[in-house]
GROMACS .gro file of C-alpha atoms in nm:
model
  474
    1MET     CA    1   9.425  12.028   8.463
    2SER     CA    2   9.180  12.309   8.536
    3ASP     CA    3   9.130  12.654   8.392
    4HIS     CA    4   9.222  12.821   8.720
    5THR     CA    5   9.539  12.954   8.881
    6ALA     CA    6   9.623  12.883   9.243
    7ALA     CA    7   9.626  13.178   9.481
    8PRO     CA    8   9.774  13.209   9.832
    9ALA     CA    9   9.541  13.109  10.113
   10PRO     CA   10   9.515  13.256  10.462
   11ALA     CA   11   9.754  13.118  10.721
   12PRO     CA   12   9.624  12.792  10.861
   13ALA     CA   13   9.441  12.788  11.191
   14PRO     CA   14   9.597  12.607  11.489
   15PRO     CA   15   9.507  12.240  11.528
   16ARG     CA   16   9.171  12.167  11.685
   17ARG     CA   17   9.151  11.996  12.020
   18GLY     CA   18   8.881  11.738  12.085
   19THR     CA   19   8.695  11.742  12.416
   20GLY     CA   20   8.731  11.370  12.473
   21ALA     CA   21   8.938  11.079  12.351
   22LEU     CA   22   8.788  10.775  12.186
   23VAL     CA   23   8.957  10.488  12.366
   24ALA     CA   24   8.824  10.190  12.168
   25VAL     CA   25   8.608  10.118  11.866
   26LEU     CA   26   8.476   9.777  11.773
   27ALA     CA   27   8.699   9.678  11.483
   28LEU     CA   28   8.440   9.417  11.394
   29LEU     CA   29   8.201   9.694  11.298
   30ALA     CA   30   8.441   9.850  11.045
   31VAL     CA   31   8.431  10.210  11.164
   32LEU     CA   32   8.635  10.446  10.948
   33LEU     CA   33   8.915  10.622  11.131
   34SER     CA   34   9.139  10.928  11.084
   35PRO     CA   35   9.356  10.950  10.773
   36ALA     CA   36   9.713  10.854  10.862
   37TRP     CA   37   9.975  11.126  10.862
   38ALA     CA   38  10.210  11.016  10.587
   39GLY     CA   39  10.499  11.240  10.692
   40ALA     CA   40  10.573  11.324  10.328
   41ALA     CA   41  10.571  11.651  10.140
   42PRO     CA   42  10.429  11.734   9.799
   43PRO     CA   43  10.669  11.725   9.505
   44THR     CA   44  10.925  12.005   9.484
   45ALA     CA   45  10.965  11.953   9.110
   46PRO     CA   46  10.814  11.985   8.859
   47LEU     CA   47  10.601  12.279   8.970
   48THR     CA   48  10.266  12.412   8.850
   49THR     CA   49  10.030  12.702   8.907
   50ASP     CA   50   9.729  12.485   8.823
   51PRO     CA   51   9.536  12.427   9.149
   52ALA     CA   52   9.397  12.085   9.054
   53ASP     CA   53   9.741  11.957   8.950
   54ALA     CA   54   9.901  12.098   9.266
   55ALA     CA   55   9.634  11.936   9.483
   56ALA     CA   56   9.682  11.604   9.305
   57GLY     CA   57  10.054  11.634   9.366
   58TRP     CA   58   9.995  11.697   9.735
   59LEU     CA   59   9.778  11.383   9.753
   60THR     CA   60  10.059  11.170   9.612
   61GLY     CA   61  10.275  11.285   9.903
   62GLU     CA   62  10.016  11.142  10.142
   63PHE     CA   63  10.036  10.793   9.990
   64THR     CA   64  10.169  10.498  10.187
   65ASP     CA   65  10.419  10.287   9.991
   66GLY     CA   66  10.335  10.493   9.683
   67ASP     CA   67  10.007  10.316   9.611
   68HIS     CA   68   9.740  10.383   9.874
   69LEU     CA   69   9.610  10.615  10.142
   70SER     CA   70   9.592  10.499  10.501
   71THR     CA   71   9.394  10.550  10.818
   72SER     CA   72   9.536  10.546  11.169
   73PHE     CA   73   9.394  10.517  11.518
   74ASP     CA   74   9.549  10.505  11.862
   75LEU     CA   75   9.390  10.172  11.958
   76ASN     CA   76   9.567  10.129  12.291
   77GLY     CA   77   9.541  10.493  12.394
   78ASP     CA   78   9.913  10.536  12.457
   79GLY     CA   79   9.938  10.855  12.253
   80VAL     CA   80  10.170  10.701  11.991
   81ILE     CA   81  10.068  10.563  11.652
   82ASP     CA   82  10.233  10.224  11.595
   83PRO     CA   83  10.280  10.195  11.216
   84LEU     CA   84  10.266   9.815  11.238
   85THR     CA   85   9.943   9.774  11.433
   86GLU     CA   86   9.756  10.106  11.424
   87VAL     CA   87   9.777  10.212  11.058
   88PHE     CA   88   9.527  10.058  10.816
   89PRO     CA   89   9.464  10.085  10.440
   90ASP     CA   90   9.177  10.318  10.348
   91TYR     CA   91   9.043  10.166  10.028
   92GLY     CA   92   8.756  10.410   9.979
   93LEU     CA   93   8.979  10.714  10.020
   94THR     CA   94   9.233  10.558   9.784
   95ALA     CA   95   8.957  10.516   9.526
   96ASP     CA   96   8.856  10.881   9.575
   97ALA     CA   97   9.217  10.981   9.508
   98VAL     CA   98   9.218  10.791   9.177
   99LEU     CA   99   8.905  10.980   9.071
  100ALA     CA  100   9.069  11.305   9.175
  101PHE     CA  101   9.382  11.228   8.969
  102ALA     CA  102   9.159  11.151   8.670
  103ALA     CA  103   8.976  11.483   8.711
  104ALA     CA  104   9.306  11.672   8.733
  105GLY     CA  105   9.453  11.480   8.439
  106SER     CA  106   9.785  11.441   8.619
  107ALA     CA  107   9.957  11.212   8.872
  108GLY     CA  108   9.889  10.930   8.629
  109ALA     CA  109  10.166  10.710   8.768
  110ALA     CA  110  10.014  10.733   9.116
  111ALA     CA  111   9.668  10.668   8.974
  112GLY     CA  112   9.791  10.351   8.806
  113ALA     CA  113   9.966  10.228   9.119
  114ALA     CA  114   9.657  10.295   9.331
  115THR     CA  115   9.436  10.115   9.079
  116ASP     CA  116   9.666   9.813   9.095
  117TYR     CA  117   9.645   9.824   9.475
  118LEU     CA  118   9.265   9.833   9.468
  119ALA     CA  119   9.255   9.544   9.222
  120ALA     CA  120   9.470   9.341   9.459
  121ASN     CA  121   9.237   9.417   9.750
  122VAL     CA  122   8.887   9.392   9.600
  123SER     CA  123   8.759   9.150   9.863
  124ALA     CA  124   8.888   9.363  10.149
  125TYR     CA  125   8.705   9.669  10.014
  126ALA     CA  126   8.394   9.529   9.846
  127GLY     CA  127   8.346   9.194  10.021
  128ASP     CA  128   8.399   8.844   9.891
  129GLY     CA  129   8.095   8.865   9.662
  130THR     CA  130   7.900   8.598   9.850
  131ALA     CA  131   7.865   8.631  10.226
  132GLU     CA  132   7.980   8.994  10.215
  133SER     CA  133   7.909   9.219   9.915
  134TYR     CA  134   7.894   9.599   9.939
  135ALA     CA  135   7.705   9.780   9.664
  136GLY     CA  136   7.867  10.120   9.709
  137SER     CA  137   8.221   9.981   9.702
  138LEU     CA  138   8.144   9.770   9.396
  139ALA     CA  139   7.999  10.072   9.215
  140LYS     CA  140   8.301  10.289   9.292
  141LEU     CA  141   8.541  10.017   9.179
  142ILE     CA  142   8.350   9.980   8.850
  143VAL     CA  143   8.392  10.353   8.788
  144ILE     CA  144   8.764  10.327   8.878
  145ALA     CA  145   8.816  10.033   8.643
  146ASP     CA  146   8.634  10.200   8.355
  147VAL     CA  147   8.810  10.533   8.405
  148MET     CA  148   9.153  10.369   8.418
  149GLY     CA  149   9.096  10.155   8.111
  150ARG     CA  150   9.065   9.829   8.305
  151ASP     CA  151   8.798   9.562   8.257
  152PRO     CA  152   8.534   9.588   8.532
  153THR     CA  153   8.425   9.232   8.455
  154ASP     CA  154   8.775   9.108   8.538
  155PHE     CA  155   8.917   9.345   8.797
  156GLY     CA  156   9.142   9.173   9.046
  157GLY     CA  157   8.992   8.845   8.926
  158ARG     CA  158   8.638   8.958   9.004
  159ASP     CA  159   8.341   9.041   8.782
  160LEU     CA  160   8.241   9.364   8.955
  161VAL     CA  161   7.947   9.422   8.722
  162ALA     CA  162   7.796   9.082   8.793
  163ASP     CA  163   7.848   9.132   9.166
  164LEU     CA  164   7.675   9.471   9.159
  165LEU     CA  165   7.387   9.345   8.945
  166ALA     CA  166   7.340   9.065   9.198
  167ARG     CA  167   7.282   9.330   9.466
  168GLU     CA  168   6.984   9.482   9.282
  169GLN     CA  169   6.662   9.403   9.467
  170ALA     CA  170   6.317   9.365   9.315
  171SER     CA  171   6.249   9.727   9.411
  172GLY     CA  172   6.550   9.844   9.209
  173ARG     CA  173   6.754   9.926   9.521
  174TYR     CA  174   7.119   9.821   9.529
  175SER     CA  175   7.163   9.675   9.877
  176ASP     CA  176   7.452   9.530  10.074
  177ALA     CA  177   7.479   9.166  10.172
  178SER     CA  178   7.650   9.167  10.509
  179ALA     CA  179   7.636   9.022  10.858
  180PHE     CA  180   7.680   9.379  10.980
  181GLY     CA  181   7.368   9.519  10.816
  182ASP     CA  182   7.274   9.706  10.500
  183PHE     CA  183   7.452  10.042  10.475
  184SER     CA  184   7.349  10.124  10.119
  185ASN     CA  185   7.223  10.480  10.083
  186GLY     CA  186   7.130  10.749   9.837
  187ILE     CA  187   7.489  10.798   9.721
  188THR     CA  188   7.523  10.422   9.671
  189GLN     CA  189   7.216  10.419   9.445
  190ALA     CA  190   7.331  10.714   9.234
  191LEU     CA  191   7.688  10.585   9.205
  192ALA     CA  192   7.561  10.241   9.100
  193VAL     CA  193   7.352  10.399   8.824
  194LEU     CA  194   7.653  10.604   8.709
  195ALA     CA  195   7.880  10.300   8.719
  196LEU     CA  196   7.652  10.079   8.513
  197GLU     CA  197   7.576  10.357   8.264
  198ARG     CA  198   7.953  10.377   8.205
  199ALA     CA  199   8.029  10.007   8.207
  200ILE     CA  200   7.760   9.814   8.021
  201PRO     CA  201   7.538   9.867   7.716
  202GLY     CA  202   7.197   9.990   7.822
  203GLY     CA  203   7.323  10.098   8.162
  204ALA     CA  204   7.133  10.048   8.485
  205SER     CA  205   6.787   9.893   8.480
  206ALA     CA  206   6.479  10.113   8.455
  207ALA     CA  207   6.377   9.978   8.797
  208ALA     CA  208   6.701  10.100   8.952
  209VAL     CA  209   6.663  10.449   8.807
  210ASP     CA  210   6.294  10.457   8.901
  211TYR     CA  211   6.384  10.360   9.258
  212MET     CA  212   6.635  10.643   9.274
  213ILE     CA  213   6.377  10.891   9.146
  214ALA     CA  214   6.125  10.763   9.400
  215GLN     CA  215   6.366  10.883   9.672
  216GLN     CA  216   6.349  11.243   9.549
  217CYS     CA  217   6.224  11.474   9.822
  218ALA     CA  218   5.948  11.729   9.774
  219ASP     CA  219   6.213  12.005   9.774
  220GLY     CA  220   6.373  11.846   9.466
  221GLY     CA  221   6.682  11.719   9.646
  222PHE     CA  222   6.790  11.371   9.753
  223ASN     CA  223   6.862  11.243  10.103
  224SER     CA  224   7.135  10.995  10.191
  225VAL     CA  225   6.887  10.786  10.392
  226LEU     CA  226   6.672  10.584  10.155
  227GLU     CA  227   6.295  10.571  10.204
  228THR     CA  228   6.315  10.833  10.479
  229VAL     CA  229   6.011  11.029  10.600
  230PRO     CA  230   6.013  11.325  10.627
  231CYS     CA  231   6.252  11.371  10.337
  232GLU     CA  232   6.479  11.673  10.307
  233GLY     CA  233   6.734  11.711  10.031
  234GLU     CA  234   7.108  11.709  10.101
  235VAL     CA  235   7.379  11.862   9.886
  236ASP     CA  236   7.619  11.568   9.866
  237THR     CA  237   7.360  11.305   9.773
  238THR     CA  238   7.192  11.542   9.529
  239ALA     CA  239   7.526  11.617   9.359
  240PHE     CA  240   7.572  11.247   9.284
  241SER     CA  241   7.206  11.201   9.192
  242VAL     CA  242   7.184  11.483   8.935
  243GLN     CA  243   7.478  11.334   8.747
  244ALA     CA  244   7.309  10.994   8.748
  245LEU     CA  245   6.978  11.144   8.632
  246ASP     CA  246   7.155  11.334   8.357
  247VAL     CA  247   7.331  11.031   8.212
  248ALA     CA  248   7.012  10.825   8.246
  249GLY     CA  249   6.816  11.091   8.055
  250ARG     CA  250   6.557  11.150   8.327
  251ASP     CA  251   6.503  11.521   8.267
  252ALA     CA  252   6.173  11.547   8.456
  253ALA     CA  253   6.347  11.458   8.783
  254LEU     CA  254   6.670  11.636   8.690
  255ALA     CA  255   6.516  11.984   8.663
  256PRO     CA  256   6.389  12.015   9.023
  257ALA     CA  257   6.704  11.850   9.156
  258THR     CA  258   6.917  12.109   8.977
  259THR     CA  259   6.696  12.387   9.115
  260PHE     CA  260   6.743  12.247   9.464
  261LEU     CA  261   7.120  12.237   9.426
  262LEU     CA  262   7.134  12.595   9.300
  263GLY     CA  263   6.915  12.706   9.589
  264GLU     CA  264   7.151  12.553   9.845
  265GLN     CA  265   7.446  12.766   9.736
  266ALA     CA  266   7.545  13.033   9.986
  267ALA     CA  267   7.617  13.391   9.883
  268ASP     CA  268   7.993  13.322   9.899
  269GLY     CA  269   7.961  13.027   9.660
  270SER     CA  270   7.993  12.747   9.917
  271PHE     CA  271   7.771  12.450  10.001
  272ALA     CA  272   7.705  12.287  10.337
  273ALA     CA  273   7.639  11.944  10.479
  274PRO     CA  274   7.400  11.895  10.771
  275GLY     CA  275   7.526  11.774  11.106
  276PHE     CA  276   7.333  11.690  11.419
  277GLY     CA  277   7.142  11.888  11.677
  278THR     CA  278   6.811  12.072  11.670
  279PRO     CA  279   6.818  12.243  11.432
  280PRO     CA  280   7.097  12.052  11.253
  281VAL     CA  281   7.431  12.232  11.243
  282LEU     CA  282   7.539  12.317  10.889
  283THR     CA  283   7.907  12.315  10.798
  284TYR     CA  284   8.010  12.489  10.477
  285ASN     CA  285   8.291  12.267  10.356
  286SER     CA  286   8.515  12.169  10.066
  287ASN     CA  287   8.369  11.821  10.023
  288SER     CA  288   8.012  11.937   9.966
  289THR     CA  289   8.125  12.240   9.765
  290GLY     CA  290   8.355  12.027   9.550
  291LEU     CA  291   8.083  11.774   9.470
  292ALA     CA  292   7.831  12.048   9.397
  293ALA     CA  293   8.076  12.236   9.173
  294GLN     CA  294   8.149  11.917   8.980
  295ALA     CA  295   7.777  11.849   8.934
  296LEU     CA  296   7.696  12.206   8.831
  297SER     CA  297   7.981  12.208   8.579
  298SER     CA  298   7.859  11.883   8.425
  299LEU     CA  299   7.509  12.032   8.397
  300GLY     CA  300   7.630  12.351   8.228
  301GLU     CA  301   7.553  12.574   8.529
  302ASP     CA  302   7.882  12.753   8.476
  303ALA     CA  303   7.821  13.071   8.677
  304ALA     CA  304   7.724  12.883   8.993
  305ALA     CA  305   8.009  12.637   8.944
  306GLU     CA  306   8.262  12.922   8.913
  307GLU     CA  307   8.138  13.077   9.237
  308ALA     CA  308   8.183  12.744   9.412
  309VAL     CA  309   8.533  12.704   9.266
  310SER     CA  310   8.625  13.053   9.383
  311TRP     CA  311   8.531  12.955   9.739
  312LEU     CA  312   8.731  12.635   9.708
  313LEU     CA  313   9.041  12.816   9.587
  314ASP     CA  314   9.025  13.033   9.897
  315ARG     CA  315   9.055  12.711  10.100
  316GLN     CA  316   9.364  12.588   9.913
  317VAL     CA  317   9.695  12.625  10.098
  318GLY     CA  318   9.923  12.847   9.893
  319ALA     CA  319  10.243  13.043   9.941
  320ASP     CA  320  10.138  13.159  10.287
  321GLY     CA  321  10.122  12.802  10.418
  322PRO     CA  322  10.400  12.559  10.511
  323GLN     CA  323  10.550  12.378  10.211
  324PRO     CA  324  10.426  12.032  10.323
  325GLN     CA  325  10.069  12.167  10.310
  326GLN     CA  326  10.090  12.363   9.986
  327GLY     CA  327   9.834  12.246   9.732
  328ALA     CA  328   9.603  12.082   9.985
  329PHE     CA  329   9.248  12.202  10.049
  330ALA     CA  330   9.125  12.278  10.399
  331PHE     CA  331   8.793  12.123  10.494
  332ASP     CA  332   8.639  12.454  10.600
  333ALA     CA  333   8.717  12.817  10.679
  334THR     CA  334   8.909  12.728  10.998
  335GLY     CA  335   9.213  12.629  10.792
  336PHE     CA  336   9.427  12.324  10.724
  337ASP     CA  337   9.367  12.029  10.954
  338PRO     CA  338   9.558  11.704  10.884
  339ALA     CA  339   9.265  11.508  11.023
  340ASN     CA  340   9.038  11.597  10.729
  341ALA     CA  341   9.251  11.764  10.460
  342THR     CA  342   9.304  11.444  10.260
  343ARG     CA  343   8.932  11.371  10.225
  344ALA     CA  344   8.859  11.738  10.155
  345THR     CA  345   9.126  11.755   9.885
  346THR     CA  346   9.001  11.453   9.689
  347GLN     CA  347   8.655  11.602   9.637
  348ALA     CA  348   8.769  11.963   9.608
  349ILE     CA  349   8.973  11.856   9.304
  350LEU     CA  350   8.656  11.722   9.140
  351GLY     CA  351   8.497  12.065   9.171
  352VAL     CA  352   8.798  12.269   9.062
  353ALA     CA  353   8.859  12.048   8.760
  354GLY     CA  354   8.488  12.049   8.675
  355VAL     CA  355   8.482  11.703   8.516
  356GLY     CA  356   8.172  11.494   8.585
  357PHE     CA  357   8.187  11.127   8.682
  358VAL     CA  358   8.064  11.013   8.343
  359ASP     CA  359   8.338  11.208   8.161
  360LEU     CA  360   8.638  11.106   8.373
  361VAL     CA  361   8.924  10.938   8.185
  362ALA     CA  362   9.263  10.811   8.292
  363PRO     CA  363   9.521  11.086   8.351
  364THR     CA  364   9.735  11.146   8.044
  365ASP     CA  365  10.015  11.309   8.243
  366PRO     CA  366  10.206  11.063   8.464
  367LEU     CA  367  10.377  11.338   8.664
  368ALA     CA  368  10.282  11.472   9.006
  369TYR     CA  369  10.336  11.844   9.057
  370GLY     CA  370  10.421  12.071   9.344
  371LEU     CA  371  10.270  12.416   9.379
  372ASP     CA  372  10.467  12.694   9.211
  373VAL     CA  373  10.446  12.975   9.464
  374GLY     CA  374  10.650  13.212   9.252
  375GLY     CA  375  10.917  13.260   9.514
  376GLY     CA  376  10.662  13.349   9.781
  377GLY     CA  377  10.687  13.017   9.963
  378VAL     CA  378  10.942  12.750  10.039
  379LEU     CA  379  11.155  12.688   9.732
  380PRO     CA  380  11.266  12.342   9.619
  381PRO     CA  381  11.617  12.235   9.724
  382PRO     CA  382  11.894  12.318   9.478
  383PRO     CA  383  11.975  12.048   9.219
  384GLY     CA  384  12.214  11.784   9.346
  385THR     CA  385  12.141  11.841   9.714
  386THR     CA  386  12.017  11.566   9.939
  387PRO     CA  387  11.668  11.632  10.073
  388PRO     CA  388  11.629  11.621  10.451
  389PRO     CA  389  11.512  11.291  10.600
  390PRO     CA  390  11.138  11.257  10.660
  391PRO     CA  391  11.019  11.361  11.004
  392PRO     CA  392  10.953  11.084  11.258
  393ALA     CA  393  10.606  10.941  11.307
  394PRO     CA  394  10.388  11.186  11.497
  395GLN     CA  395  10.384  11.146  11.874
  396LEU     CA  396  10.031  11.226  11.979
  397PRO     CA  397   9.984  11.347  12.337
  398ALA     CA  398   9.769  11.112  12.544
  399THR     CA  399   9.549  11.397  12.658
  400GLY     CA  400   9.256  11.382  12.422
  401ALA     CA  401   9.429  11.623  12.181
  402GLU     CA  402   9.465  11.374  11.897
  403PRO     CA  403   9.236  11.424  11.594
  404SER     CA  404   8.901  11.263  11.672
  405PRO     CA  405   8.745  11.028  11.415
  406ALA     CA  406   8.414  11.204  11.484
  407ILE     CA  407   8.559  11.539  11.371
  408THR     CA  408   8.738  11.371  11.081
  409LEU     CA  409   8.406  11.234  10.960
  410GLY     CA  410   8.238  11.575  10.964
  411LEU     CA  411   8.091  11.624  11.311
  412SER     CA  412   8.143  11.953  11.492
  413ARG     CA  413   8.334  11.954  11.820
  414ASP     CA  414   8.009  12.001  12.012
  415GLU     CA  415   7.850  11.709  11.829
  416ALA     CA  416   8.156  11.492  11.892
  417ALA     CA  417   8.148  11.582  12.259
  418GLY     CA  418   7.780  11.485  12.273
  419LEU     CA  419   7.833  11.131  12.146
  420MET     CA  420   7.713  10.877  12.402
  421PRO     CA  421   7.926  10.566  12.468
  422MET     CA  422   7.771  10.226  12.413
  423PRO     CA  423   7.633  10.090  12.744
  424LEU     CA  424   7.776   9.785  12.915
  425SER     CA  425   7.429   9.632  12.887
  426ILE     CA  426   7.514   9.516  12.535
  427LEU     CA  427   7.742   9.256  12.697
  428ASP     CA  428   7.629   8.935  12.865
  429GLU     CA  429   7.839   8.816  13.157
  430SER     CA  430   7.887   8.449  13.240
  431LYS     CA  431   8.153   8.212  13.375
  432ASP     CA  432   8.335   7.938  13.191
  433ALA     CA  433   8.407   7.587  13.317
  434ASP     CA  434   8.702   7.716  13.519
  435GLY     CA  435   8.494   7.986  13.684
  436LYS     CA  436   8.658   8.266  13.487
  437ARG     CA  437   8.450   8.569  13.389
  438VAL     CA  438   8.339   8.568  13.024
  439LEU     CA  439   8.183   8.861  12.839
  440THR     CA  440   7.995   8.805  12.513
  441LEU     CA  441   7.807   9.041  12.285
  442GLY     CA  442   7.440   9.008  12.374
  443MET     CA  443   7.305   9.131  12.042
  444THR     CA  444   7.400   9.100  11.678
  445PRO     CA  445   7.661   9.340  11.535
  446ALA     CA  446   7.393   9.479  11.301
  447ALA     CA  447   7.168   9.556  11.598
  448VAL     CA  448   7.454   9.731  11.779
  449VAL     CA  449   7.518   9.952  11.477
  450ASP     CA  450   7.147  10.024  11.426
  451GLN     CA  451   7.078  10.112  11.790
  452PHE     CA  452   7.396  10.288  11.896
  453GLY     CA  453   7.565  10.399  11.571
  454ARG     CA  454   7.570  10.770  11.491
  455SER     CA  455   7.552  10.868  11.125
  456THR     CA  456   7.801  11.128  11.003
  457PRO     CA  457   7.806  11.358  10.699
  458ASP     CA  458   8.057  11.113  10.542
  459GLN     CA  459   7.786  10.840  10.549
  460VAL     CA  460   7.968  10.641  10.818
  461LYS     CA  461   7.819  10.490  11.133
  462LEU     CA  462   8.037  10.590  11.428
  463LEU     CA  463   8.030  10.400  11.758
  464LEU     CA  464   8.180  10.530  12.082
  465MET     CA  465   8.304  10.264  12.323
  466GLY     CA  466   8.400  10.496  12.605
  467ARG     CA  467   8.582  10.815  12.706
  468VAL     CA  468   8.891  10.904  12.907
  469ASP     CA  469   8.775  11.124  13.194
  470HIS     CA  470   9.119  11.273  13.257
  471ALA     CA  471   9.481  11.232  13.157
  472GLY     CA  472   9.612  10.894  13.268
  473ALA     CA  473   9.267  10.742  13.309
  474GLY     CA  474   9.316  10.524  13.000
   0.00000   0.00000   0.00000
């Protein structure tokens, strides 16, 4: 629960249209896709005027099977999402939802169910701990386990702490072990420090904290790309890093990082994440603003945090929006977009609630709440009535109008349109014993990602296989 009261938001903008359709993505390379449209509405009872509780309630309506968030993608390009073959669990987003519920202090039943789901799927999210082991996922799961009162040394039958400690290199960097490459980054390092400070006596090693501090840019901020030159601070990575520095007691590095974060705040209270282009396109958004507000609150920078929260509350869908959207946070000033609202809402809640990662505890209230619009919006159905059946699965037009993963992951429409497909030269052509044509990947998956992957503000490498030139071409 927060100290704020929800206010109506402007009417949502019409859905965005992408300029091209992604027709295939290498599943082997584990590209994140668009959050699945759950077809559910937020609770109609009980109701609340607390914006964090209402947002948490809206998130529960997005859950699949009541215990996880999902991602969908039109793999065959037919314009229809097949729930059996084109909807996938999104473990990272599910974990973010648990943290959001903890910050709000409500939706405890959903938080518990989601934690159980993550425990049952540790290997799918964090790797098997041997051939595949992902530092960032392990760190987030440790935080989840500790927040929810579970044992991070026996979570889903895995010792997450031991697995994360095994990923610490001699330099102090927490790196991935994977056939697909090392995708650890600045957020990974900060989250690992936070996780170990919460979970074990003595916390993270001095080498790990020193390595994180060594990544601090001259402007005081932190960049998501480790060991990058030139180094320019970014809001999201710095928001994680200042919380890690604070709990580790590294005040000398904390002071300039805090100054950097305060300096990145716009006059309207918002924060931006860099995109691509020259110069990079900045998008003032709820994810960056939510993370920054959370960090500033935990550091006692209350005035700046309140300004950020004020901007966030202007992005929350209130009485002026459709009831199925009420309580959600729009990604940016263009209004509610189902392609990115779920991700935006999870981190906006962190900012509105103002609870730092180190102070999160399991929600004490099991209930999920709908937004009380005071009669200005859609009212709940009368007691004893049967609610209408859920709407059918969305039928997406096969015209390139479906939400693009590139836009979902934070790229602008121009940046998404400028993505270059992977060339056919990555494939080697030969013939088998029967003379049939055989295509094989001519380079390692890690090399494909490194050479052709495009980083996004959500720290995901996106690969474009091809485009549909016109309707019917796919």
